[in-house]
PDB file of C-alpha atoms in Angstrom:
ATOM      1  CA  MET A   1     166.360  -6.937-123.446  1.00  0.00           C
ATOM      2  CA  LYS A   2     166.578  -9.349-126.496  1.00  0.00           C
ATOM      3  CA  LYS A   3     167.590  -7.483-130.406  1.00  0.00           C
ATOM      4  CA  LEU A   4     165.061  -7.691-132.800  1.00  0.00           C
ATOM      5  CA  SER A   5     165.522  -7.665-136.471  1.00  0.00           C
ATOM      6  CA  LYS A   6     163.766  -4.591-138.607  1.00  0.00           C
ATOM      7  CA  LEU A   7     162.061  -7.431-139.869  1.00  0.00           C
ATOM      8  CA  GLU A   8     160.812  -9.615-137.059  1.00  0.00           C
ATOM      9  CA  ALA A   9     160.155  -6.131-134.939  1.00  0.00           C
ATOM     10  CA  VAL A  10     157.331  -5.590-137.737  1.00  0.00           C
ATOM     11  CA  LEU A  11     155.774  -8.975-138.189  1.00  0.00           C
ATOM     12  CA  TRP A  12     155.469  -9.352-134.831  1.00  0.00           C
ATOM     13  CA  SER A  13     153.674  -6.426-134.754  1.00  0.00           C
ATOM     14  CA  ILE A  14     151.767  -6.981-137.429  1.00  0.00           C
ATOM     15  CA  ALA A  15     150.669 -10.548-135.831  1.00  0.00           C
ATOM     16  CA  LEU A  16     149.434  -8.401-132.645  1.00  0.00           C
ATOM     17  CA  PRO A  17     150.554  -4.858-131.531  1.00  0.00           C
ATOM     18  CA  GLY A  18     153.044  -5.334-128.217  1.00  0.00           C
ATOM     19  CA  PHE A  19     154.431  -8.589-129.512  1.00  0.00           C
ATOM     20  CA  SER A  20     157.076  -6.756-130.671  1.00  0.00           C
ATOM     21  CA  GLN A  21     157.919  -4.625-127.494  1.00  0.00           C
ATOM     22  CA  LEU A  22     157.013  -7.544-125.000  1.00  0.00           C
ATOM     23  CA  LEU A  23     160.106  -9.011-126.893  1.00  0.00           C
ATOM     24  CA  ILE A  24     162.337  -6.011-126.428  1.00  0.00           C
ATOM     25  CA  GLY A  25     161.602  -6.253-122.650  1.00  0.00           C
ATOM     26  CA  GLN A  26     159.476  -3.004-123.139  1.00  0.00           C
ATOM     27  CA  LEU A  27     156.432  -4.830-121.001  1.00  0.00           C
ATOM     28  CA  TRP A  28     154.241  -1.828-119.136  1.00  0.00           C
ATOM     29  CA  LYS A  29     154.782   0.021-123.784  1.00  0.00           C
ATOM     30  CA  GLY A  30     153.498  -3.271-124.949  1.00  0.00           C
ATOM     31  CA  THR A  31     151.137  -4.221-122.427  1.00  0.00           C
ATOM     32  CA  LEU A  32     149.207  -1.152-123.131  1.00  0.00           C
ATOM     33  CA  PHE A  33     149.490  -1.527-126.779  1.00  0.00           C
ATOM     34  CA  VAL A  34     148.152  -5.241-126.585  1.00  0.00           C
ATOM     35  CA  ALA A  35     144.976  -3.983-124.368  1.00  0.00           C
ATOM     36  CA  LEU A  36     144.325  -1.694-126.661  1.00  0.00           C
ATOM     37  CA  GLU A  37     144.485  -4.012-129.470  1.00  0.00           C
ATOM     38  CA  PHE A  38     142.252  -5.874-127.653  1.00  0.00           C
ATOM     39  CA  ILE A  39     140.260  -3.040-126.156  1.00  0.00           C
ATOM     40  CA  ILE A  40     139.482  -2.049-130.209  1.00  0.00           C
ATOM     41  CA  ASN A  41     138.734  -5.921-131.499  1.00  0.00           C
ATOM     42  CA  VAL A  42     136.428  -6.091-128.744  1.00  0.00           C
ATOM     43  CA  TYR A  43     134.177  -2.977-129.091  1.00  0.00           C
ATOM     44  CA  SER A  44     134.647  -2.955-133.072  1.00  0.00           C
ATOM     45  CA  HIS A  45     133.780  -6.526-133.252  1.00  0.00           C
ATOM     46  CA  PHE A  46     136.217  -6.593-135.695  1.00  0.00           C
ATOM     47  CA  ASN A  47     136.841 -10.132-135.148  1.00  0.00           C
ATOM     48  CA  SER A  48     132.325 -10.789-136.593  1.00  0.00           C
ATOM     49  CA  ALA A  49     133.347  -8.450-139.337  1.00  0.00           C
ATOM     50  CA  ILE A  50     136.805 -10.422-140.391  1.00  0.00           C
ATOM     51  CA  MET A  51     135.171 -14.001-140.064  1.00  0.00           C
ATOM     52  CA  TYR A  52     132.070 -12.618-142.151  1.00  0.00           C
ATOM     53  CA  SER A  53     134.286 -10.970-144.509  1.00  0.00           C
ATOM     54  CA  PHE A  54     136.786 -13.668-145.246  1.00  0.00           C
ATOM     55  CA  MET A  55     133.340 -16.201-145.445  1.00  0.00           C
ATOM     56  CA  TRP A  56     132.209 -12.657-148.495  1.00  0.00           C
ATOM     57  CA  GLU A  57     128.729 -11.766-146.866  1.00  0.00           C
ATOM     58  CA  ILE A  58     130.341  -8.015-146.805  1.00  0.00           C
ATOM     59  CA  ASP A  59     126.628  -6.440-145.754  1.00  0.00           C
ATOM     60  CA  LYS A  60     127.149  -8.824-142.372  1.00  0.00           C
ATOM     61  CA  ALA A  61     130.477  -7.628-141.535  1.00  0.00           C
ATOM     62  CA  GLU A  62     129.255  -4.187-142.232  1.00  0.00           C
ATOM     63  CA  HIS A  63     126.972  -3.880-139.774  1.00  0.00           C
ATOM     64  CA  VAL A  64     127.723  -5.900-136.842  1.00  0.00           C
ATOM     65  CA  LEU A  65     131.031  -3.315-137.072  1.00  0.00           C
ATOM     66  CA  ASN A  66     130.522  -0.076-134.974  1.00  0.00           C
ATOM     67  CA  PHE A  67     132.684   1.962-137.194  1.00  0.00           C
ATOM     68  CA  GLN A  68     133.178   4.276-134.390  1.00  0.00           C
ATOM     69  CA  TRP A  69     135.080   1.962-132.344  1.00  0.00           C
ATOM     70  CA  LEU A  70     137.817   0.784-135.509  1.00  0.00           C
ATOM     71  CA  MET A  71     139.040   4.676-136.759  1.00  0.00           C
ATOM     72  CA  PHE A  72     140.765   4.279-133.951  1.00  0.00           C
ATOM     73  CA  TYR A  73     142.322   0.802-135.165  1.00  0.00           C
ATOM     74  CA  PRO A  74     144.839   2.032-138.294  1.00  0.00           C
ATOM     75  CA  CYS A  75     146.691   4.298-136.320  1.00  0.00           C
ATOM     76  CA  LEU A  76     147.018   2.089-133.212  1.00  0.00           C
ATOM     77  CA  TYR A  77     148.983  -0.962-135.888  1.00  0.00           C
ATOM     78  CA  MET A  78     150.554   1.365-137.628  1.00  0.00           C
ATOM     79  CA  PHE A  79     152.324   3.358-134.666  1.00  0.00           C
ATOM     80  CA  ALA A  80     152.829   0.366-132.149  1.00  0.00           C
ATOM     81  CA  MET A  81     153.806  -1.134-135.659  1.00  0.00           C
ATOM     82  CA  TRP A  82     156.861   1.738-136.000  1.00  0.00           C
ATOM     83  CA  ASP A  83     158.156   1.834-132.529  1.00  0.00           C
ATOM     84  CA  ALA A  84     159.082  -1.947-133.005  1.00  0.00           C
ATOM     85  CA  TYR A  85     160.516  -0.410-136.348  1.00  0.00           C
ATOM     86  CA  ARG A  86     161.969   2.196-135.323  1.00  0.00           C
ATOM     87  CA  SER A  87     163.672   0.401-132.034  1.00  0.00           C
ATOM     88  CA  ALA A  88     165.367  -1.668-133.999  1.00  0.00           C
ATOM     89  CA  MET A  89     166.309   0.456-136.841  1.00  0.00           C
ATOM     90  CA  PRO A  90     169.740   2.155-136.759  1.00  0.00           C
ATOM     91  CA  GLU A  91     170.454   5.457-134.912  1.00  0.00           C
ATOM     92  CA  LYS A  92     171.292   7.448-138.412  1.00  0.00           C
ATOM     93  CA  GLU A  93     168.398   6.412-140.384  1.00  0.00           C
ATOM     94  CA  GLN A  94     166.222   9.217-140.613  1.00  0.00           C
ATOM     95  CA  LEU A  95     161.901  10.016-141.682  1.00  0.00           C
ATOM     96  CA  SER A  96     160.749   6.050-141.213  1.00  0.00           C
ATOM     97  CA  PHE A  97     157.465   7.147-139.936  1.00  0.00           C
ATOM     98  CA  LEU A  98     156.272   8.816-142.858  1.00  0.00           C
ATOM     99  CA  PRO A  99     155.039   5.231-144.548  1.00  0.00           C
ATOM    100  CA  PHE A 100     153.837   4.025-141.789  1.00  0.00           C
ATOM    101  CA  VAL A 101     152.409   7.587-141.418  1.00  0.00           C
ATOM    102  CA  PHE A 102     150.770   7.134-144.345  1.00  0.00           C
ATOM    103  CA  GLY A 103     149.606   3.523-144.714  1.00  0.00           C
ATOM    104  CA  ALA A 104     147.610   4.800-141.705  1.00  0.00           C
ATOM    105  CA  TYR A 105     146.008   7.672-143.176  1.00  0.00           C
ATOM    106  CA  PHE A 106     145.345   5.797-145.936  1.00  0.00           C
ATOM    107  CA  VAL A 107     144.421   2.752-144.047  1.00  0.00           C
ATOM    108  CA  THR A 108     142.003   5.092-142.350  1.00  0.00           C
ATOM    109  CA  VAL A 109     140.568   6.411-145.538  1.00  0.00           C
ATOM    110  CA  GLY A 110     139.828   3.183-147.084  1.00  0.00           C
ATOM    111  CA  LEU A 111     137.379   2.431-143.990  1.00  0.00           C
ATOM    112  CA  MET A 112     135.208   5.556-144.447  1.00  0.00           C
ATOM    113  CA  TYR A 113     134.611   4.479-148.137  1.00  0.00           C
ATOM    114  CA  SER A 114     134.557   0.449-147.410  1.00  0.00           C
ATOM    115  CA  THR A 115     130.494   0.978-147.518  1.00  0.00           C
ATOM    116  CA  LYS A 116     130.754   2.219-151.134  1.00  0.00           C
ATOM    117  CA  LEU A 117     133.399   1.982-152.977  1.00  0.00           C
ATOM    118  CA  GLU A 118     133.761  -0.442-155.396  1.00  0.00           C
ATOM    119  CA  ILE A 119     136.371  -1.890-157.133  1.00  0.00           C
ATOM    120  CA  PHE A 120     135.556  -4.000-160.819  1.00  0.00           C
ATOM    121  CA  GLY A 121     132.169  -4.265-159.384  1.00  0.00           C
ATOM    122  CA  MET A 122     132.746  -5.294-156.048  1.00  0.00           C
ATOM    123  CA  ARG A 123     132.136  -3.877-152.930  1.00  0.00           C
ATOM    124  CA  LEU A 124     135.193  -5.232-151.231  1.00  0.00           C
ATOM    125  CA  GLY A 125     133.745  -4.193-147.524  1.00  0.00           C
ATOM    126  CA  PRO A 126     135.448  -2.565-144.538  1.00  0.00           C
ATOM    127  CA  VAL A 127     138.399  -5.485-143.934  1.00  0.00           C
ATOM    128  CA  PHE A 128     139.361  -5.747-147.711  1.00  0.00           C
ATOM    129  CA  LEU A 129     139.435  -2.241-149.007  1.00  0.00           C
ATOM    130  CA  PRO A 130     140.859  -0.551-145.745  1.00  0.00           C
ATOM    131  CA  MET A 131     144.158  -3.862-146.292  1.00  0.00           C
ATOM    132  CA  LEU A 132     144.372  -2.316-150.254  1.00  0.00           C
ATOM    133  CA  PHE A 133     144.696   1.127-149.468  1.00  0.00           C
ATOM    134  CA  VAL A 134     147.376   0.695-147.522  1.00  0.00           C
ATOM    135  CA  ILE A 135     149.266  -0.358-150.291  1.00  0.00           C
ATOM    136  CA  PRO A 136     149.507   2.935-151.902  1.00  0.00           C
ATOM    137  CA  GLY A 137     149.748   4.698-148.076  1.00  0.00           C
ATOM    138  CA  LEU A 138     153.331   3.047-147.764  1.00  0.00           C
ATOM    139  CA  LEU A 139     154.183   3.183-151.598  1.00  0.00           C
ATOM    140  CA  ILE A 140     153.208   7.463-151.027  1.00  0.00           C
ATOM    141  CA  GLY A 141     155.298   6.950-147.718  1.00  0.00           C
ATOM    142  CA  PHE A 142     158.517   5.860-149.441  1.00  0.00           C
ATOM    143  CA  ILE A 143     158.586   8.437-152.454  1.00  0.00           C
ATOM    144  CA  ILE A 144     158.146  11.511-149.751  1.00  0.00           C
ATOM    145  CA  ARG A 145     160.225   9.978-147.368  1.00  0.00           C
ATOM    146  CA  TRP A 146     162.853   8.746-150.283  1.00  0.00           C
ATOM    147  CA  ILE A 147     162.562  12.741-151.981  1.00  0.00           C
ATOM    148  CA  LEU A 148     163.042  14.260-148.812  1.00  0.00           C
ATOM    149  CA  LEU A 149     166.337  12.498-148.190  1.00  0.00           C
ATOM    150  CA  LYS A 150     167.060  14.127-151.440  1.00  0.00           C
ATOM    151  CA  TRP A 151     166.465  16.816-150.607  1.00  0.00           C
ATOM    152  CA  ARG A 152     168.217  16.719-148.101  1.00  0.00           C
ATOM    153  CA  ARG A 153     171.351  15.958-149.608  1.00  0.00           C
ATOM    154  CA  ASP A 154     171.558  17.791-152.463  1.00  0.00           C
ATOM    155  CA  PRO A 155     169.895  21.008-151.710  1.00  0.00           C
ATOM    156  CA  VAL A 156     169.075  23.335-154.765  1.00  0.00           C
ATOM    157  CA  GLN A 157     171.892  25.860-155.092  1.00  0.00           C
ATOM    158  CA  ASN A 158     171.156  29.523-155.663  1.00  0.00           C
TER     159      ASN A 158
END
């Protein structure tokens, strides 16, 4: 079984959920993640939305998407990344899931508001707005993790 660094594990999962698991020999889990990614991608028409978004045809991107299917994508994507990260992290590392969880929450919220929310007078659409929302999601997850770890180490004394 190959050992990946935390960075390598996350980057392969960003490329495609399940790749890190396949690389370390977790064939069933990796195959499941890849298959779920393909199913959600195909049924949501996500690649077409990505293409239209990069051509800045946001209305077409919104129109082609099946939002009901795409709503599954952030949780699958972030869970596969966390699972890859977890396989590479030291055993004593705690609460590492929090940035991934909050990232998934915020990307999902960004997807829900992507047809309405404008930033500087522009609608970023269902690809770019959720990507932007991952930033506050990760930051909040890291801050909550930091607070909880600090609280565990330095409990308030009565």
